[in-house]
Tab-separated table of C-alpha atoms in Angstrom:
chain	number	residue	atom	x	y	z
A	1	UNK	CA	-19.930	-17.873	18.886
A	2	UNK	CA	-22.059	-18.021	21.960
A	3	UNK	CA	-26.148	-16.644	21.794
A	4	UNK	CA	-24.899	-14.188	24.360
A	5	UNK	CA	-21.686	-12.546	22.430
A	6	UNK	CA	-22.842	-9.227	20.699
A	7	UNK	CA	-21.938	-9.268	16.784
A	8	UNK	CA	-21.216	-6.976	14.565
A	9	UNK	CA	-20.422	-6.504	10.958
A	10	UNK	CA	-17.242	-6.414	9.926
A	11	UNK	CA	-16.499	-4.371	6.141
A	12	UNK	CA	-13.972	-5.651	3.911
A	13	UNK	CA	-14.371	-3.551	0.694
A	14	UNK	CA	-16.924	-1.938	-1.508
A	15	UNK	CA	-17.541	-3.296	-4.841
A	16	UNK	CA	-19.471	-2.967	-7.874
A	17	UNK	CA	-22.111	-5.379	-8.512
A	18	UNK	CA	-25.883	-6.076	-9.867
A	19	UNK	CA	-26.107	-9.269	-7.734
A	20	UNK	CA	-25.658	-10.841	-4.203
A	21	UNK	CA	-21.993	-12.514	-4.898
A	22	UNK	CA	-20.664	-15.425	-2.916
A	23	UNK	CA	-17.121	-15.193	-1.729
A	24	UNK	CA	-16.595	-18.172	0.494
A	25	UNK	CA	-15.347	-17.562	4.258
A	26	UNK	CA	-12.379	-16.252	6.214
A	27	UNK	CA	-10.947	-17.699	9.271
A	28	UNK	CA	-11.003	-14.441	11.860
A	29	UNK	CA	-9.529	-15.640	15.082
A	30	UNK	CA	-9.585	-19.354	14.413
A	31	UNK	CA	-13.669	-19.317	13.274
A	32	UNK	CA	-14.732	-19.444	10.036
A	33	UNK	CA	-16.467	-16.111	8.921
A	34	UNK	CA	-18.918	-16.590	5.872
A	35	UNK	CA	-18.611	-13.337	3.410
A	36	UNK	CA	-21.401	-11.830	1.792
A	37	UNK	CA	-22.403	-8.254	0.678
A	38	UNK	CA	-24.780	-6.039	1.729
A	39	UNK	CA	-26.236	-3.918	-0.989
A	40	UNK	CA	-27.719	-0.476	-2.515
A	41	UNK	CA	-27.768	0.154	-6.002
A	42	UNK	CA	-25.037	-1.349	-8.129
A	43	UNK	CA	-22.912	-1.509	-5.254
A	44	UNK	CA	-22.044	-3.632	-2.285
A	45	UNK	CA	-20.307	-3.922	0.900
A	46	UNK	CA	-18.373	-7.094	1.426
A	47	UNK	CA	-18.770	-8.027	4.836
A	48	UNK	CA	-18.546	-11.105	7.917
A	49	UNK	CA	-20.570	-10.873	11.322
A	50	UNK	CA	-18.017	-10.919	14.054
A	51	UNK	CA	-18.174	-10.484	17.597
A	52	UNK	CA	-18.558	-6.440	18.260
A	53	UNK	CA	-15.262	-5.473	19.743
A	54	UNK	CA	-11.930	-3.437	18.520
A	55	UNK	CA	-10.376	-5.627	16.167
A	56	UNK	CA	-6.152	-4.270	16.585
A	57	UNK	CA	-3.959	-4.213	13.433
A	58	UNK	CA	-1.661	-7.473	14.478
A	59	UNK	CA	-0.521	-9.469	12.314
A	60	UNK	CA	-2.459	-12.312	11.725
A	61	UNK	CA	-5.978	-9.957	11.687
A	62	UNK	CA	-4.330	-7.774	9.387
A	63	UNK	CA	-3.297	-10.661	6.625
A	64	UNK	CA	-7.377	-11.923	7.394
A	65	UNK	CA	-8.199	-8.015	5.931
A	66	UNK	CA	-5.753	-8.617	3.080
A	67	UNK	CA	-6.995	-12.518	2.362
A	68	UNK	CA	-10.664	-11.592	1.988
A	69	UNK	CA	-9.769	-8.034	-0.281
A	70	UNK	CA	-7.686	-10.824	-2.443
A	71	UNK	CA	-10.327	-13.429	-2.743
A	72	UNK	CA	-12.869	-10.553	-3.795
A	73	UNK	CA	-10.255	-8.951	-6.313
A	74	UNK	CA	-10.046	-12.804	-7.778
A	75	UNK	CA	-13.508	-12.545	-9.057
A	76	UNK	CA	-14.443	-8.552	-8.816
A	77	UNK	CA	-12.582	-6.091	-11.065
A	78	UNK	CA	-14.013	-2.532	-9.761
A	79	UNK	CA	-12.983	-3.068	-5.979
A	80	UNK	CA	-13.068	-0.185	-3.495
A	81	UNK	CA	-10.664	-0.923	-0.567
A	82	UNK	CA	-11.827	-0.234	2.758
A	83	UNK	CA	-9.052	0.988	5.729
A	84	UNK	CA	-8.408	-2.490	8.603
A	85	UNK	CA	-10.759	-2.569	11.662
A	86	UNK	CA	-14.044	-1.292	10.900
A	87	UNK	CA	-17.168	-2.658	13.040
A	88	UNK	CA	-20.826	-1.770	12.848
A	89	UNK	CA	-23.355	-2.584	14.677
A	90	UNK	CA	-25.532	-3.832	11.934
A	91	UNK	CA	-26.281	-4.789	8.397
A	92	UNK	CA	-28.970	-2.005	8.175
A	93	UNK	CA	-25.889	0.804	9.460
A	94	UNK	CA	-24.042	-0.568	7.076
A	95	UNK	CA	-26.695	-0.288	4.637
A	96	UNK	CA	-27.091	3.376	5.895
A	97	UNK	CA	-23.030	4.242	4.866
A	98	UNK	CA	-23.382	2.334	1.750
A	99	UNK	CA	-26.029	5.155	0.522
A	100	UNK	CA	-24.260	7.872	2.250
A	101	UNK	CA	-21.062	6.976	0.265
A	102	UNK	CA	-22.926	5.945	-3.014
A	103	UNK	CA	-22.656	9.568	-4.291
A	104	UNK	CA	-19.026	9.142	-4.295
A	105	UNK	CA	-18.774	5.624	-5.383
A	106	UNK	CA	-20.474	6.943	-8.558
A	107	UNK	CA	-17.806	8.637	-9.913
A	108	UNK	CA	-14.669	6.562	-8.170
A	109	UNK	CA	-16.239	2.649	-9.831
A	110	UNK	CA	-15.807	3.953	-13.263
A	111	UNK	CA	-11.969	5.454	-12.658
A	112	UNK	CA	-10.686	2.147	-10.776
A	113	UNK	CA	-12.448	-0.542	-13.197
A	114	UNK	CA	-10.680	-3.171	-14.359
A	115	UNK	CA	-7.443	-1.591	-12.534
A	116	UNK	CA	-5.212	-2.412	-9.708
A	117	UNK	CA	-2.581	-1.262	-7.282
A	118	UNK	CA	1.260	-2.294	-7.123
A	119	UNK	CA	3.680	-0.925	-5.085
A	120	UNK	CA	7.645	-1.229	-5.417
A	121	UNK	CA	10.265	0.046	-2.352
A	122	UNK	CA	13.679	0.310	-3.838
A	123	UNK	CA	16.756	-0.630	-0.822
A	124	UNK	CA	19.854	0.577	-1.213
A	125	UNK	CA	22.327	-2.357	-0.680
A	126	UNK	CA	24.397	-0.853	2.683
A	127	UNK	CA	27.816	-1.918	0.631
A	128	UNK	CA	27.044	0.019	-2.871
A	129	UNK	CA	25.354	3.327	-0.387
A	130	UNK	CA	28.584	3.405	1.747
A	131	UNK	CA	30.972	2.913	-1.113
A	132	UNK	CA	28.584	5.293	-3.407
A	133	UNK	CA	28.804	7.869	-0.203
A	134	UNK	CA	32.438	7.285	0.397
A	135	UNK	CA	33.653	8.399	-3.477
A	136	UNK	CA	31.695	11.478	-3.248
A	137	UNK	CA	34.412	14.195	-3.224
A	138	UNK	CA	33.101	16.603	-0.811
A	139	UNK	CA	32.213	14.025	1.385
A	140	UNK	CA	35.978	12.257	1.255
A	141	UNK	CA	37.454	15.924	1.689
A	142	UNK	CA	35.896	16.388	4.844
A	143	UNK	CA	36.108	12.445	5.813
A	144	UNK	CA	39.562	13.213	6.030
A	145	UNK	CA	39.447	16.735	8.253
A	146	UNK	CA	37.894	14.845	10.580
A	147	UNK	CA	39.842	12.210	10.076
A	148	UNK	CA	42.420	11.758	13.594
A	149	UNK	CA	40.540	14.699	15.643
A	150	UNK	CA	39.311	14.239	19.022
A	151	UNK	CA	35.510	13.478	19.701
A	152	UNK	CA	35.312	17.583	20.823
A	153	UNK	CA	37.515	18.964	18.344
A	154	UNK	CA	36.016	17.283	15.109
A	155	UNK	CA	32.441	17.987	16.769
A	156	UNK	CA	30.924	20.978	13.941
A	157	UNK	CA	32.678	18.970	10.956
A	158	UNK	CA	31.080	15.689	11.977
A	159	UNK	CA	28.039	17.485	11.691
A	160	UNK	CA	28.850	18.943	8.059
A	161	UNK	CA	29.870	15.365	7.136
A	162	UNK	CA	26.924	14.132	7.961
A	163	UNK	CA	24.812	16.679	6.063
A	164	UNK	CA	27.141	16.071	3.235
A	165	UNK	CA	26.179	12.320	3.422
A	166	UNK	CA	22.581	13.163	3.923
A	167	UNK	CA	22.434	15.387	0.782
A	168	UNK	CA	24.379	13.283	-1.273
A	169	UNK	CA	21.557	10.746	-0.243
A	170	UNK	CA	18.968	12.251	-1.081
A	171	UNK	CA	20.327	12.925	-4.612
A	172	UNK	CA	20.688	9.334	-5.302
A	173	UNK	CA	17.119	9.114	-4.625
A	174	UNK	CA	16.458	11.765	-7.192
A	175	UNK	CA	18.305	9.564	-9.658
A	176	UNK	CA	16.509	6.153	-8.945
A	177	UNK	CA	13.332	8.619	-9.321
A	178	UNK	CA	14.386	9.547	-13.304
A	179	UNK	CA	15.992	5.685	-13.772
A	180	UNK	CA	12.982	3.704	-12.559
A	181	UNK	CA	10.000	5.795	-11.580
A	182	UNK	CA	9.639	7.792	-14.234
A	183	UNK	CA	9.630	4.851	-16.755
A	184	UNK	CA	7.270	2.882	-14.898
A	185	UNK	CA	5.112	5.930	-14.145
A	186	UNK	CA	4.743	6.040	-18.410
A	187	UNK	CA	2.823	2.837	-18.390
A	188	UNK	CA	0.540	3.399	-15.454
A	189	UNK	CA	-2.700	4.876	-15.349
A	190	UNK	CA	-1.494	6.897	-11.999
A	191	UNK	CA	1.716	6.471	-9.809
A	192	UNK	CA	2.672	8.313	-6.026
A	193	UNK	CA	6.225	8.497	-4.715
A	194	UNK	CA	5.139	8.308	-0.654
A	195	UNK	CA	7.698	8.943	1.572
A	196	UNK	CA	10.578	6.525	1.596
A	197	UNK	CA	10.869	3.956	5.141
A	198	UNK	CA	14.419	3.350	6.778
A	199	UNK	CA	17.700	5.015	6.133
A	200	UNK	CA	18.132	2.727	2.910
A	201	UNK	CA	15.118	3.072	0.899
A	202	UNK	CA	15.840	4.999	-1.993
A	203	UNK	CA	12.236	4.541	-3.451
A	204	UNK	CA	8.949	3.831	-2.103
A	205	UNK	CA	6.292	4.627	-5.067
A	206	UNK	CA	2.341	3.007	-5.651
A	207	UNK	CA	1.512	2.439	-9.148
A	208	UNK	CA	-2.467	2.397	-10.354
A	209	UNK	CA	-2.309	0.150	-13.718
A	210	UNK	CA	-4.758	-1.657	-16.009
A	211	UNK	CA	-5.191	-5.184	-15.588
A	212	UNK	CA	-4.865	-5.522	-19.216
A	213	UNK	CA	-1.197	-3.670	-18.936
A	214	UNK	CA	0.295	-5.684	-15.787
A	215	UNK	CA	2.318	-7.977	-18.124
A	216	UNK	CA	4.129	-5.063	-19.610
A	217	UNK	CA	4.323	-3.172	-16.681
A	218	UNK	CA	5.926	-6.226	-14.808
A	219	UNK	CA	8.285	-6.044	-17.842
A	220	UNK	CA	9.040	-2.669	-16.924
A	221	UNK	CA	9.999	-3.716	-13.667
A	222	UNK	CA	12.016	-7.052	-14.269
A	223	UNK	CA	13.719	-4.767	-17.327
A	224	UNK	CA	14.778	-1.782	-14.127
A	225	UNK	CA	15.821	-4.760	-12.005
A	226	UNK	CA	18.285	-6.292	-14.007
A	227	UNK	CA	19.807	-2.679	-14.605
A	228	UNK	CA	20.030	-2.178	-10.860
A	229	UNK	CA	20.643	-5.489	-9.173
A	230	UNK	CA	23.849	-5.267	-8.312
A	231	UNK	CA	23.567	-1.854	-6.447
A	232	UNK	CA	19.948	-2.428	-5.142
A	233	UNK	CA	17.067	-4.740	-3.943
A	234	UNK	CA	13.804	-4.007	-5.528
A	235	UNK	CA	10.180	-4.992	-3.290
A	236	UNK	CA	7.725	-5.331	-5.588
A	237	UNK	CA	4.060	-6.462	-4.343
A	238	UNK	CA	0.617	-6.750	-5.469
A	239	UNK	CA	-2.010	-6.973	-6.802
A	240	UNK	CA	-3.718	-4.649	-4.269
A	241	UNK	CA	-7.220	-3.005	-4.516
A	242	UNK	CA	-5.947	1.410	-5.327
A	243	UNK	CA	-5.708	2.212	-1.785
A	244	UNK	CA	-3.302	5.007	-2.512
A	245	UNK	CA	-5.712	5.902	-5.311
A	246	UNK	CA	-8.880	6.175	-3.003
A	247	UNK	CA	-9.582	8.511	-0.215
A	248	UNK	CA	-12.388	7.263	1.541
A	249	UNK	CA	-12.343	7.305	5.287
A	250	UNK	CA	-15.542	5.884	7.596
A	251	UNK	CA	-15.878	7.233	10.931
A	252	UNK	CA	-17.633	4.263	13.344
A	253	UNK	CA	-19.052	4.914	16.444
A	254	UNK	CA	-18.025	2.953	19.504
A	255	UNK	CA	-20.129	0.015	20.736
């Protein structure tokens, strides 16, 4: 990093901690970034000096983010995960949103403690969904109306087929909800169903669990797979820091 570049402090996450911890460096576009915290109270900003520009979400900067979060979740267990991209100017600004958020970090270190975010999409396999869609009996009635009609003359019941499909959808979703969401949402300290991505994603939940309960809950999961396998393909990732558990949002001003 050249004497002339302007730095700035990059924030990974906020954590809880009586001490100045060590968490090694990062490689942020091919240069090693050492990580340290910057502190008030019992809590901490981890952090890396970078050079002061708008970092976008590509790939590789985003799986930096995600690297660093892990290496501080491998040692930390009360992590607060801060949103991709945000600069400051200094250590003291960042010093200066560490107290302005403290009030709030009060009561969020003692709900997240020890716990830690999953997430599991559910996919539709296209061959079950089209067969599942195709044995529906409303939809195979008016399958065959439409069935041999001209592009113009089928036009109003290729629109009620597809609503038919669409609804018929959207109730198999319902039903993966009761077979596997519900279940898993038993053993977890909070869950979220957020909107499902793609035509063939029949489940798209966020799970907050203890750390002490991720064997059984992965138990949960593996037991819901092998009841589903052949009809769907399950995602399951983590362990993340709760960011669907933790609404914090920082507001930095441009440099």
């Amino acid at each position: 990093m050249s004497e002339a570049e302007t730095t700035g402090i990059y924030i990974f996450c906020a954590i809880q901690t009586n001490q100045d911890d060590d968490f090694g460096t990062i490689e942020l576009e091919n240069e090693n970034r050492d990580i340290f915290t910057i502190r008030y109270k019992d809590a901490a900003m981890v952090a890396a000096e970078v050079p002061m520009k708008i970092y976008h979400p590509k790939k590789d900067n985003l799986l930096t983010h995600q690297n660093a979060v892990s290496q501080v979740m491998s040692q930390k267990d009360t992590v607060i995960p801060i949103s991709f991209g945000n600069v400051f100017k200094s250590k003291d600004d960042v010093k200066v949103l560490l107290e302005n958020l403290y009030p709030q970090f009060v009561n969020l270190f003692p709900n997240i403690k020890g716990k830690i975010e999953v997430g599991l999409k559910v996919i539709g396999k296209k061959e079950w969904l089209e067969a599942a869609v195709n044995d529906n009996p409303e939809v195979e009635k008016m399958a065959a109306a439409v069935k041999g009609k001209s592009e113009a003359a089928g036009y109003y019941e290729r629109i009620q087929l597809g609503g038919m499909a669409q609804k018929f959808f959207v109730s198999l979703q319902k039903e993966i909800e009761q077979e596997i969401f519900v279940p898993l949402e038993e053993t977890a300290e909070s869950a979220k169903a957020n909107d499902p991505l793609g035509e063939k994603m029949l489940l798209n939940a966020s799970f907050l669990i203890d750390r002490d309960r991720e064997q059984e809950f992965d138990q949960k999961v593996n037991e819901a797979h092998e009841k589903w396998k052949d009809k769907v393909d399950f995602n399951y990732t983590g362990p993340w820091p709760a960011y669907n558990f933790v609404n914090i949002h920082l507001k930095v001003e441009e440099a």
